[in-house]
Tab-separated table of C-alpha atoms in Angstrom:
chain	number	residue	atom	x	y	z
A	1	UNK	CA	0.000	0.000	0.000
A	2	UNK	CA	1.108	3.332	-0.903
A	3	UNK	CA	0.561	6.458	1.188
A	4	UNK	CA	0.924	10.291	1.129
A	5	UNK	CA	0.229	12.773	4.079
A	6	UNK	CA	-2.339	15.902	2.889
A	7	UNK	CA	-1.750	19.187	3.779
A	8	UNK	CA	-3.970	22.081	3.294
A	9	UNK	CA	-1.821	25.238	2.880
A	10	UNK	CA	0.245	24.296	6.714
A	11	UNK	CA	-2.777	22.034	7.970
A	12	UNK	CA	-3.317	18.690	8.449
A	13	UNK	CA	-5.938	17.183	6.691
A	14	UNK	CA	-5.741	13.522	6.274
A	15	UNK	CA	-3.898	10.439	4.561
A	16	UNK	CA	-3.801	9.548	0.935
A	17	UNK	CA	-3.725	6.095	0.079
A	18	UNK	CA	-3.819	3.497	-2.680
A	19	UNK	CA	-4.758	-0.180	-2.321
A	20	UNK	CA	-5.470	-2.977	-4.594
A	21	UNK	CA	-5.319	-0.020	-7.448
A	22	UNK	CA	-7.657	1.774	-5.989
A	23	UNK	CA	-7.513	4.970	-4.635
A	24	UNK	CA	-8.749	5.875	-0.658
A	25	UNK	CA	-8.423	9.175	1.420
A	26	UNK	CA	-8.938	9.185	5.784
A	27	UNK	CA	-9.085	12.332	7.320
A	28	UNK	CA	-7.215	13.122	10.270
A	29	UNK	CA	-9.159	13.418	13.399
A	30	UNK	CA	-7.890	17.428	14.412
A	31	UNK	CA	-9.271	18.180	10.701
A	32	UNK	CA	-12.283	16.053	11.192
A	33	UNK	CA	-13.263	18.185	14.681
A	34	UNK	CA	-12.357	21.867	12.847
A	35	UNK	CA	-11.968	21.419	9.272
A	36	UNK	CA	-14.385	20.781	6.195
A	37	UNK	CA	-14.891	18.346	3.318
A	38	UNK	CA	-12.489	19.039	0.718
A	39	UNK	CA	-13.192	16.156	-1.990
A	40	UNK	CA	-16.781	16.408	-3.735
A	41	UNK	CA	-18.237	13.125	-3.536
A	42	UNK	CA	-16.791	12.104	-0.111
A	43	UNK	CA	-18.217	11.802	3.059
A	44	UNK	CA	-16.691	14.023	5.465
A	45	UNK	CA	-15.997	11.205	8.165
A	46	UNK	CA	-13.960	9.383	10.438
A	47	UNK	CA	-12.441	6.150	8.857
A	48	UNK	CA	-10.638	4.843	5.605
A	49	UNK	CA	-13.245	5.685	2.122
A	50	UNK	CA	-11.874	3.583	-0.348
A	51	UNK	CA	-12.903	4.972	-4.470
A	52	UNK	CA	-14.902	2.398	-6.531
A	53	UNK	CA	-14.410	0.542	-9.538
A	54	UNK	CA	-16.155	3.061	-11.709
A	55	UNK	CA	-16.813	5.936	-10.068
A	56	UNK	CA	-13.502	7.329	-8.318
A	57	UNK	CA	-14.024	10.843	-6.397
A	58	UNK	CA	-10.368	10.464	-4.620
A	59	UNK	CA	-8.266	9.720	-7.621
A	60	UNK	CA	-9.768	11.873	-9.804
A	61	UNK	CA	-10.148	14.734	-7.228
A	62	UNK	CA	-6.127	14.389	-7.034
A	63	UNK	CA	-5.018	13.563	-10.464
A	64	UNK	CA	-6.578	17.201	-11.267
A	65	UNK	CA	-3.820	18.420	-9.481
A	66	UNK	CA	-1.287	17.316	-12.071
A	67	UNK	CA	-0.302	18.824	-15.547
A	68	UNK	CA	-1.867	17.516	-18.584
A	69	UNK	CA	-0.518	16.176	-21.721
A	70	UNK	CA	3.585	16.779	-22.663
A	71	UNK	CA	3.788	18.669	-20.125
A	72	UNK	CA	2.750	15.569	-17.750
A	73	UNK	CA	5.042	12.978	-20.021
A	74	UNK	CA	7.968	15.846	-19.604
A	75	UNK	CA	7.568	15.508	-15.956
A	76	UNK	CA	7.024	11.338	-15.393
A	77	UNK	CA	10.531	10.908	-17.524
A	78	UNK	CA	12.392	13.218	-15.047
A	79	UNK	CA	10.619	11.788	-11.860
A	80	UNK	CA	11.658	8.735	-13.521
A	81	UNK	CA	7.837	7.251	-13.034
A	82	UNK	CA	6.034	5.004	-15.143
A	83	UNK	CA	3.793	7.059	-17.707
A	84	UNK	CA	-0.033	7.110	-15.819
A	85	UNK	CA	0.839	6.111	-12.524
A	86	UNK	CA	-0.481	9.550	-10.970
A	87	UNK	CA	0.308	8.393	-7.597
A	88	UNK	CA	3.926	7.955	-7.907
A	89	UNK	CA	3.900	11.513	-9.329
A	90	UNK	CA	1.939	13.130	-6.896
A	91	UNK	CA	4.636	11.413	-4.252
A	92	UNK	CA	7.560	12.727	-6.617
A	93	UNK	CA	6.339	16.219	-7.219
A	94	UNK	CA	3.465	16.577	-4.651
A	95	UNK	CA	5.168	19.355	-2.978
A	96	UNK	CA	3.419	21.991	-4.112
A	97	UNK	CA	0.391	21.260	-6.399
A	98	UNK	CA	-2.435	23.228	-7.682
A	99	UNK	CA	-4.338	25.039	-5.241
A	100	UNK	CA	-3.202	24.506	-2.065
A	101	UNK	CA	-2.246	20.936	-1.291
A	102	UNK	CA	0.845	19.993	-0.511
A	103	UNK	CA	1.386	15.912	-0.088
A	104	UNK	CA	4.480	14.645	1.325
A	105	UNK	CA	5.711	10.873	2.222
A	106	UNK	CA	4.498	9.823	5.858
A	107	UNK	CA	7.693	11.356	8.188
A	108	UNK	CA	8.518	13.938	5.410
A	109	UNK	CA	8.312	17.402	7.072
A	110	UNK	CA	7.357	20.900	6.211
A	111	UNK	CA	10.608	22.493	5.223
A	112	UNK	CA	9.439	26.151	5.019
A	113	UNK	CA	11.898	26.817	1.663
A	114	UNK	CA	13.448	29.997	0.730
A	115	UNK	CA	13.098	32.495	-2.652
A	116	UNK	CA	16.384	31.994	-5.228
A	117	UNK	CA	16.894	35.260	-7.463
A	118	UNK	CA	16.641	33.923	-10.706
A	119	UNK	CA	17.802	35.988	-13.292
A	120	UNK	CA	16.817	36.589	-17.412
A	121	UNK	CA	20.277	34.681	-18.467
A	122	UNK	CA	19.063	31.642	-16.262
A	123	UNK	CA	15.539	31.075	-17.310
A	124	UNK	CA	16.469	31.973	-21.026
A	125	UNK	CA	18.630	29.159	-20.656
A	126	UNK	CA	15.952	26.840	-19.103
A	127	UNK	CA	13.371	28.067	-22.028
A	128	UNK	CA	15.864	26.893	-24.447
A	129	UNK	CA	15.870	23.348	-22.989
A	130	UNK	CA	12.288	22.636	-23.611
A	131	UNK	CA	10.661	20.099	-23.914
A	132	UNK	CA	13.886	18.515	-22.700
A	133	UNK	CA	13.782	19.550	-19.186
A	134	UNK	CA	11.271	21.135	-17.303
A	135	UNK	CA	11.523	24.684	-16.292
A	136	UNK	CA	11.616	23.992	-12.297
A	137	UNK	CA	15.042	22.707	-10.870
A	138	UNK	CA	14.112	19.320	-9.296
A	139	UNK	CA	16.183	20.150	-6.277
A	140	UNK	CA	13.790	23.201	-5.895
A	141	UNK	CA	10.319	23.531	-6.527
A	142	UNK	CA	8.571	20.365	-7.442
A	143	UNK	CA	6.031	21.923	-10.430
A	144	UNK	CA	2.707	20.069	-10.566
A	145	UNK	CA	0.358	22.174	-11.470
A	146	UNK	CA	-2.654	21.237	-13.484
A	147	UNK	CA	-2.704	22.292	-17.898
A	148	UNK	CA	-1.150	21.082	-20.536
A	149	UNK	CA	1.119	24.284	-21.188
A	150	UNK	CA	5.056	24.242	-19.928
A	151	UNK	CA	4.434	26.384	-16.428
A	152	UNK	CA	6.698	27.515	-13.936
A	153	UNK	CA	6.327	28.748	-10.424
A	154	UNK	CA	7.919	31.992	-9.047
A	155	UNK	CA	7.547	34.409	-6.882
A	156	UNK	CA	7.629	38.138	-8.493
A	157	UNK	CA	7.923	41.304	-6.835
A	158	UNK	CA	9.428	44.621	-7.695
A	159	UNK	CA	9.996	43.389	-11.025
A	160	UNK	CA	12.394	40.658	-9.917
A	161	UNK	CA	11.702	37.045	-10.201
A	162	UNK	CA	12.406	34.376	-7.597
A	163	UNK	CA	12.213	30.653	-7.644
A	164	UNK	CA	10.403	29.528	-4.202
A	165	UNK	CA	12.052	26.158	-2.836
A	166	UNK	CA	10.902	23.651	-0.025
A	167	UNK	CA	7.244	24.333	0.814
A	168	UNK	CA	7.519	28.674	0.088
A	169	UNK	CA	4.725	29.162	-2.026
A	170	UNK	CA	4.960	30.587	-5.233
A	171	UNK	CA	3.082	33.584	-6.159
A	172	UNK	CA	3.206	33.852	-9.881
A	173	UNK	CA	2.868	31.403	-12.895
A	174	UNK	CA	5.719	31.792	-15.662
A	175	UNK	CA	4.549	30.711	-18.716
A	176	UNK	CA	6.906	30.249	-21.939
A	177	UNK	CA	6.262	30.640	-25.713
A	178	UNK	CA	4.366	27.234	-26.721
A	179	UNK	CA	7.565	24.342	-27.591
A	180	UNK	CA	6.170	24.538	-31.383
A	181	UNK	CA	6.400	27.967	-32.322
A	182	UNK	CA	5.915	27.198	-35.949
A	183	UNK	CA	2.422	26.154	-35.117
A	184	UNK	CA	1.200	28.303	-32.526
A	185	UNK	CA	3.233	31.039	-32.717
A	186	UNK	CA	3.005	34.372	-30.194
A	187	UNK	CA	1.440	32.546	-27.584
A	188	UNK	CA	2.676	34.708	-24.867
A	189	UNK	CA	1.617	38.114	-26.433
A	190	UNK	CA	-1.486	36.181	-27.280
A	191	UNK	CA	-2.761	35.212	-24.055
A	192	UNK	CA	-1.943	38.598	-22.332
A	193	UNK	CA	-3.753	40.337	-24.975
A	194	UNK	CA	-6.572	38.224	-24.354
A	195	UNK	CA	-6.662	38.343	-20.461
A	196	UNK	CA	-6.256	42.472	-20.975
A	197	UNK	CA	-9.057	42.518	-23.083
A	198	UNK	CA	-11.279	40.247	-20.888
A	199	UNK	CA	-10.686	43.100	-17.967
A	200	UNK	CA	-11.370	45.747	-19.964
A	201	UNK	CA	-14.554	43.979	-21.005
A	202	UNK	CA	-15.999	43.421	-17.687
A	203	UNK	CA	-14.453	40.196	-16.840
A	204	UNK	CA	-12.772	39.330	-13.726
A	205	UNK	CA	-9.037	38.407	-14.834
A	206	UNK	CA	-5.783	38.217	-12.054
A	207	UNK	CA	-3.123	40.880	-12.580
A	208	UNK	CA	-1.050	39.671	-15.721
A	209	UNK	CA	2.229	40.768	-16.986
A	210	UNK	CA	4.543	40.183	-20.145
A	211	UNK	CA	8.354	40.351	-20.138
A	212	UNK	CA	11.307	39.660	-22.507
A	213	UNK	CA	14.264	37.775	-20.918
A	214	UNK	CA	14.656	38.123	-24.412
A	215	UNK	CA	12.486	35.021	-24.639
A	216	UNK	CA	9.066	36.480	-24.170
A	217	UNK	CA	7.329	34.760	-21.564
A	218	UNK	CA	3.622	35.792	-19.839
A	219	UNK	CA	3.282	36.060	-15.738
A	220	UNK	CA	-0.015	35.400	-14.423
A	221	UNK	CA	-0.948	36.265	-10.482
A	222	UNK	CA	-2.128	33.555	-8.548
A	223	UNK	CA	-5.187	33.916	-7.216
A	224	UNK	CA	-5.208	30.966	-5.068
A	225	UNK	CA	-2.890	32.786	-2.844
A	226	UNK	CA	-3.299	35.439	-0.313
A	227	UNK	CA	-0.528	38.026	1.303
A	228	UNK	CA	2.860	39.058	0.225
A	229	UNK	CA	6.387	37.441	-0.102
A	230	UNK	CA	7.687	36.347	2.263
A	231	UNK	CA	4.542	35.880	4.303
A	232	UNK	CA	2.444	34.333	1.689
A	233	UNK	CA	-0.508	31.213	2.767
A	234	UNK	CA	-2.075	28.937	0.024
A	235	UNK	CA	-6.151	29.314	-0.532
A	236	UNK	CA	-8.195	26.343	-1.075
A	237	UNK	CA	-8.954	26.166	-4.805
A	238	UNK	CA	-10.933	24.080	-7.021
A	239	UNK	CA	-11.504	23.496	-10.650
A	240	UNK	CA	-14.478	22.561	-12.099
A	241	UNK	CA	-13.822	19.137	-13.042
A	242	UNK	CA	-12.888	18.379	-9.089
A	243	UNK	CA	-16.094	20.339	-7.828
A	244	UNK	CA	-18.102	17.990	-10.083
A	245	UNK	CA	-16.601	14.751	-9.142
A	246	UNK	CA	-15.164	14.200	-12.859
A	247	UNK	CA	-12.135	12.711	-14.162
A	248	UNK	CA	-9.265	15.424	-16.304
A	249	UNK	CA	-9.913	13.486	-19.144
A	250	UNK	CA	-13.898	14.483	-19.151
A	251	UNK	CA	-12.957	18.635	-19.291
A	252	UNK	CA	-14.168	18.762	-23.016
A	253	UNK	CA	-16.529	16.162	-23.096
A	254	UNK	CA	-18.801	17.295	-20.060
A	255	UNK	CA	-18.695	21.064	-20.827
A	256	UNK	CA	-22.296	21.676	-21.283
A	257	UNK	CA	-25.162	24.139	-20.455
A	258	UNK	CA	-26.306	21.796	-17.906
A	259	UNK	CA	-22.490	21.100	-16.301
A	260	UNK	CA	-21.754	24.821	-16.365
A	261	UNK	CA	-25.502	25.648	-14.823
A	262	UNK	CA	-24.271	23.116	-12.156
A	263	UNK	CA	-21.402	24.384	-11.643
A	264	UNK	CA	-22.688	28.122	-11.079
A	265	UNK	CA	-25.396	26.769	-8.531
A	266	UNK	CA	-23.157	25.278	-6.582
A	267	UNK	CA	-21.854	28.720	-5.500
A	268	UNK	CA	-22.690	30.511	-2.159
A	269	UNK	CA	-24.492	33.398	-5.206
A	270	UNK	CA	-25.860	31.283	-7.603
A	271	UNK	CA	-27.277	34.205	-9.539
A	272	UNK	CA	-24.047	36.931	-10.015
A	273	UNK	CA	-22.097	33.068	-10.274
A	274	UNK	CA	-24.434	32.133	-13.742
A	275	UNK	CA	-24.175	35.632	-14.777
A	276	UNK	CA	-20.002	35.367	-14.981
A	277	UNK	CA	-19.849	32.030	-16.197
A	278	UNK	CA	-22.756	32.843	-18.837
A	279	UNK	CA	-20.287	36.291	-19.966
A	280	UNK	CA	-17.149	34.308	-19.765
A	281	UNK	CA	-18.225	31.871	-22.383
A	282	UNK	CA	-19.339	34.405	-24.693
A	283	UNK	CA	-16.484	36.298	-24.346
A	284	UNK	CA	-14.482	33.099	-25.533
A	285	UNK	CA	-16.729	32.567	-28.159
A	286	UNK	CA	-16.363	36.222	-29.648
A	287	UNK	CA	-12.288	35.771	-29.448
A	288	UNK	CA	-12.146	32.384	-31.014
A	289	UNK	CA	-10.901	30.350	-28.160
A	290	UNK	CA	-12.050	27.373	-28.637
A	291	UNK	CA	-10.163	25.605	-25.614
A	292	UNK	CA	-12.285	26.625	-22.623
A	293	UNK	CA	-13.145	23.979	-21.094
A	294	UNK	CA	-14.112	22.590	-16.632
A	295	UNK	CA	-10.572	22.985	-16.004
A	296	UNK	CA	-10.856	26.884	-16.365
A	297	UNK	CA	-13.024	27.485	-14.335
A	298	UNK	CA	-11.446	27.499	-10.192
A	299	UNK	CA	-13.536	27.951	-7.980
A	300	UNK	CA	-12.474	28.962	-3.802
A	301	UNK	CA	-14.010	26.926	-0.605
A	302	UNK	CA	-14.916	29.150	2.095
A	303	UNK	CA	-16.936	28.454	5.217
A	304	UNK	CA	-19.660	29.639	3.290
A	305	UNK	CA	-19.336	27.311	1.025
A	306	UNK	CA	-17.864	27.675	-3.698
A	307	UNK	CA	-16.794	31.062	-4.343
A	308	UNK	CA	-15.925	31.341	-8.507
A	309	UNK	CA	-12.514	32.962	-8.650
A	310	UNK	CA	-11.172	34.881	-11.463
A	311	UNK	CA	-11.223	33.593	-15.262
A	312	UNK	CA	-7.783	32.703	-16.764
A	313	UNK	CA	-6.173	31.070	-20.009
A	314	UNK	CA	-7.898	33.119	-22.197
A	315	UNK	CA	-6.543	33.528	-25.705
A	316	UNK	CA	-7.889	33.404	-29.160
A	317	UNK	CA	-6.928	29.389	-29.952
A	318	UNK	CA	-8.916	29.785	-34.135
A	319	UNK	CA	-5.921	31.333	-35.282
A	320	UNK	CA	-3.856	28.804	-35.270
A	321	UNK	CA	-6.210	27.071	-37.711
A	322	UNK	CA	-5.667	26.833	-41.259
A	323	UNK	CA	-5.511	29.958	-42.913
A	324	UNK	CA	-9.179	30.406	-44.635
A	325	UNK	CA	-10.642	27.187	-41.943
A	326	UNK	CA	-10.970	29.541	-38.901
A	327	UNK	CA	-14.882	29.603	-39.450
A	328	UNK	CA	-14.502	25.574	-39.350
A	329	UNK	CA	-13.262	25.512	-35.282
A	330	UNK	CA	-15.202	23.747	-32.875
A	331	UNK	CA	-16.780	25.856	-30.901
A	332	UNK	CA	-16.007	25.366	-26.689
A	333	UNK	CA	-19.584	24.932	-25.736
A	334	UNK	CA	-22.389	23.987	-28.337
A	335	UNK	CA	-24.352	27.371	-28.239
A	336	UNK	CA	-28.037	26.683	-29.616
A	337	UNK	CA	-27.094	24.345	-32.907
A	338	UNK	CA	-23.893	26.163	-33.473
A	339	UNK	CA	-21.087	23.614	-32.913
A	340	UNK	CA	-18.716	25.550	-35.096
A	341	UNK	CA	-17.600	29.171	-35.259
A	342	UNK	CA	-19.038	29.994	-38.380
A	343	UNK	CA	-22.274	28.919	-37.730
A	344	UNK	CA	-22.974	31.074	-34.803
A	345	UNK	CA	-25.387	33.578	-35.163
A	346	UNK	CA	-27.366	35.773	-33.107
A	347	UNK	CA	-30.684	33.357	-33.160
A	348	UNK	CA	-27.907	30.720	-31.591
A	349	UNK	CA	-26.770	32.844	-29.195
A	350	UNK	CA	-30.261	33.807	-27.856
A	351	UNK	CA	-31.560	29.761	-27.484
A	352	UNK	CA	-28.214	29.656	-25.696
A	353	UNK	CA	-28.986	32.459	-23.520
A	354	UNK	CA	-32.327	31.357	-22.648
A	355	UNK	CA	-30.858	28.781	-21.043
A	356	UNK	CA	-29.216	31.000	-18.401
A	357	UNK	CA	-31.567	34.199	-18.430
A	358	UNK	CA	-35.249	35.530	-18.160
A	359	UNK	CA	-37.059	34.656	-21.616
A	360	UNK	CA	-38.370	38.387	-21.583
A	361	UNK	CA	-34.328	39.445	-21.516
A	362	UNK	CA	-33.607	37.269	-24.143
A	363	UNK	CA	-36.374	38.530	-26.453
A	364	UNK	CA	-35.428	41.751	-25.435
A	365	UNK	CA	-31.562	41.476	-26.760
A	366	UNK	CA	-31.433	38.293	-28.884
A	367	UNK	CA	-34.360	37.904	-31.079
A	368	UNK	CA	-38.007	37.978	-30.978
A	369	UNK	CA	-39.278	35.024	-30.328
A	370	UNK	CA	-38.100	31.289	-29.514
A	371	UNK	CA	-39.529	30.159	-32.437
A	372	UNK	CA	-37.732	32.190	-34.936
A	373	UNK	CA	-34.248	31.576	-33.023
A	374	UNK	CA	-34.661	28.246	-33.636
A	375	UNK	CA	-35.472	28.850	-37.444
A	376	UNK	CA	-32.802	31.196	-37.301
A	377	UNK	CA	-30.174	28.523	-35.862
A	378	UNK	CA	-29.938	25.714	-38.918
């Protein structure tokens, strides 16, 4: 049997274990008499919960917290882990994952880290290397946060970048020009024009910044952190594929009107929650991102209960289709019978809407009448 101790930010919350290939989390008794449930689907109890054979709320709650895609592969080859066993990466690089958890081997202790000055030269250098290496040293910060893009933690302040070692949490997310720059070129400048636009459209976005080492590389704030290096605590932060008890590899598939409805009502404001949610995905629909999916989407547990934090990897993912094709994207979310960018129209968008607003509002801004959004949506 396998087993990692969970912390929550510097607390104590339980034991993860796997058995038999399943999956099982116990929650430590302190946590049990103070604390709160922090896997959907779990019963917030005393005693070992063991996952299913189907339906698995404790491996799939923590395999959200690793990377995705090459970026996972990148990391399993220098963990030196068999590709897909999760658990033996969350031991190797479970020091500081997304959100706030930190899991460490039972006897492993907090080591409270410092902040290494890491200068342009340095992390050009490290840019270069990828896909090689990954852009955390191994001896420092263990990097498992959840995407499929190359990521890096660091601290920024004052302009200067730091990489956080031990169990300092980072406050910033580094991210690099995409590894095939022939194909998806500009991804940096991209994504921060994106996330700029987004605030000055209404949307809540986190503080974003872009910088040339030369390499150009985009900085993102965490928002699943509160106060200022050095004193700096973790927040507990989930995304939507944990909060609805799915697997990673169900992001695309189960982004729907009903999953994002779900989603919104599971907040402690239902109503302002829908409202976001409902501008966020037109807003990615209008820039031609077609890769917003459950995972962007993070929601914060409070005593109060889901809290939907600010909206993040937004950039415009059509133009990186074939030139003259962009119209021939999948849309993120199926809005009316528009699956495709070039089918949407404003009849679409108004059978989509009425699925989140007051009929008389949709009338009102989309069209006249249901029936003639439907016959304008073929």
């Amino acid at each position: 049997m396998r087993e990692l101790v969970v912390y929550l930010d510097r607390t104590l919350v339980g034991k993860l274990f796997e058995e038999s290939s399943l999956w099982g989390f116990e929650y430590d008794s302190t946590w049990l008499t103070h604390g709160y449930n922090i896997i959907p689907g779990l019963l917030f109890k005393a005693g070992r919960q063991l996952d299913g054979a189907t339906t698995r709320p404790v491996q799939w709650f923590f395999d959200n917290l690793l990377p995705e895609e090459q970026a996972r592969t990148l990391l399993e080859k220098e963990a030196k882990v068999q590709p897909g066993d999760a658990f033996s990466l969350l031991t190797a690089i479970g020091h500081e994952s997304a959100g706030a958890f930190t899991l460490l081997t039972p006897g492993a202790k907090l080591d409270a880290g410092q902040a290494i000055e890491l200068t342009p030269a340095e992390l050009n250098e490290r840019i270069l290397n990828l896909p090689k290496l990954p852009l955390n040293l191994s001896e420092r910060k263990k990097m498992s946060l959840a995407g499929a893009q190359h990521k890096m933690l660091v601290i920024f302040k004052d302009g200067q970048l730091y990489e956080p070692s031990g169990q300092l949490p980072s406050t910033h997310i580094l991210k690099p020009e995409h590894t095939d720059a022939s194909a998806y070129y500009f991804t940096t400048r991209n994504e921060w024009f994106v996330m700029s636009l987004a605030r000055a459209c209404g949307l809540s976005v986190p503080e974003v910044h872009h910088i040339y080492l030369p390499a150009p590389v985009h900085i993102v704030k965490r928002f699943d952190r509160s106060g200022e290096y050095p004193d700096i605590h973790r927040l507990h932060v989930i995304d939507g594929c944990q909060l609805l008890g799915l697997s990673f590899r169900e992001k695309y598939s189960a982004s729907s009107v009903e999953s994002l409805k779900k989603l919104a009502d599971s907040c402690i404001a239902p109503g302002p929650a829908r409202l976001a949610i409902f501008k966020w995905a037109l807003f990615n629909a209008f820039v031609g991102n077609g890769d917003a999916h459950l995972k962007n989407l993070s929601f914060r547990l409070t005593d109060r209960g889901y809290q939907l934090m600010p909206h993040y990897d937004l950039l415009s993912t059509s133009i990186y289709a074939v030139v003259g094709k962009h119209h021939l994207e999948e849309l993120s979310q199926k809005m009316g019978a528009a699956a495709h960018f070039g089918e949407l129209r404003k009849p679409c968008l108004a059978i989509w809407a009425g699925a989140w607003i007051a009929r008389g509002t949709v009338i009102k801004n989309y069209g006249t009448n249901e029936k003639d959004n439907h016959a304008g949506c073929r």
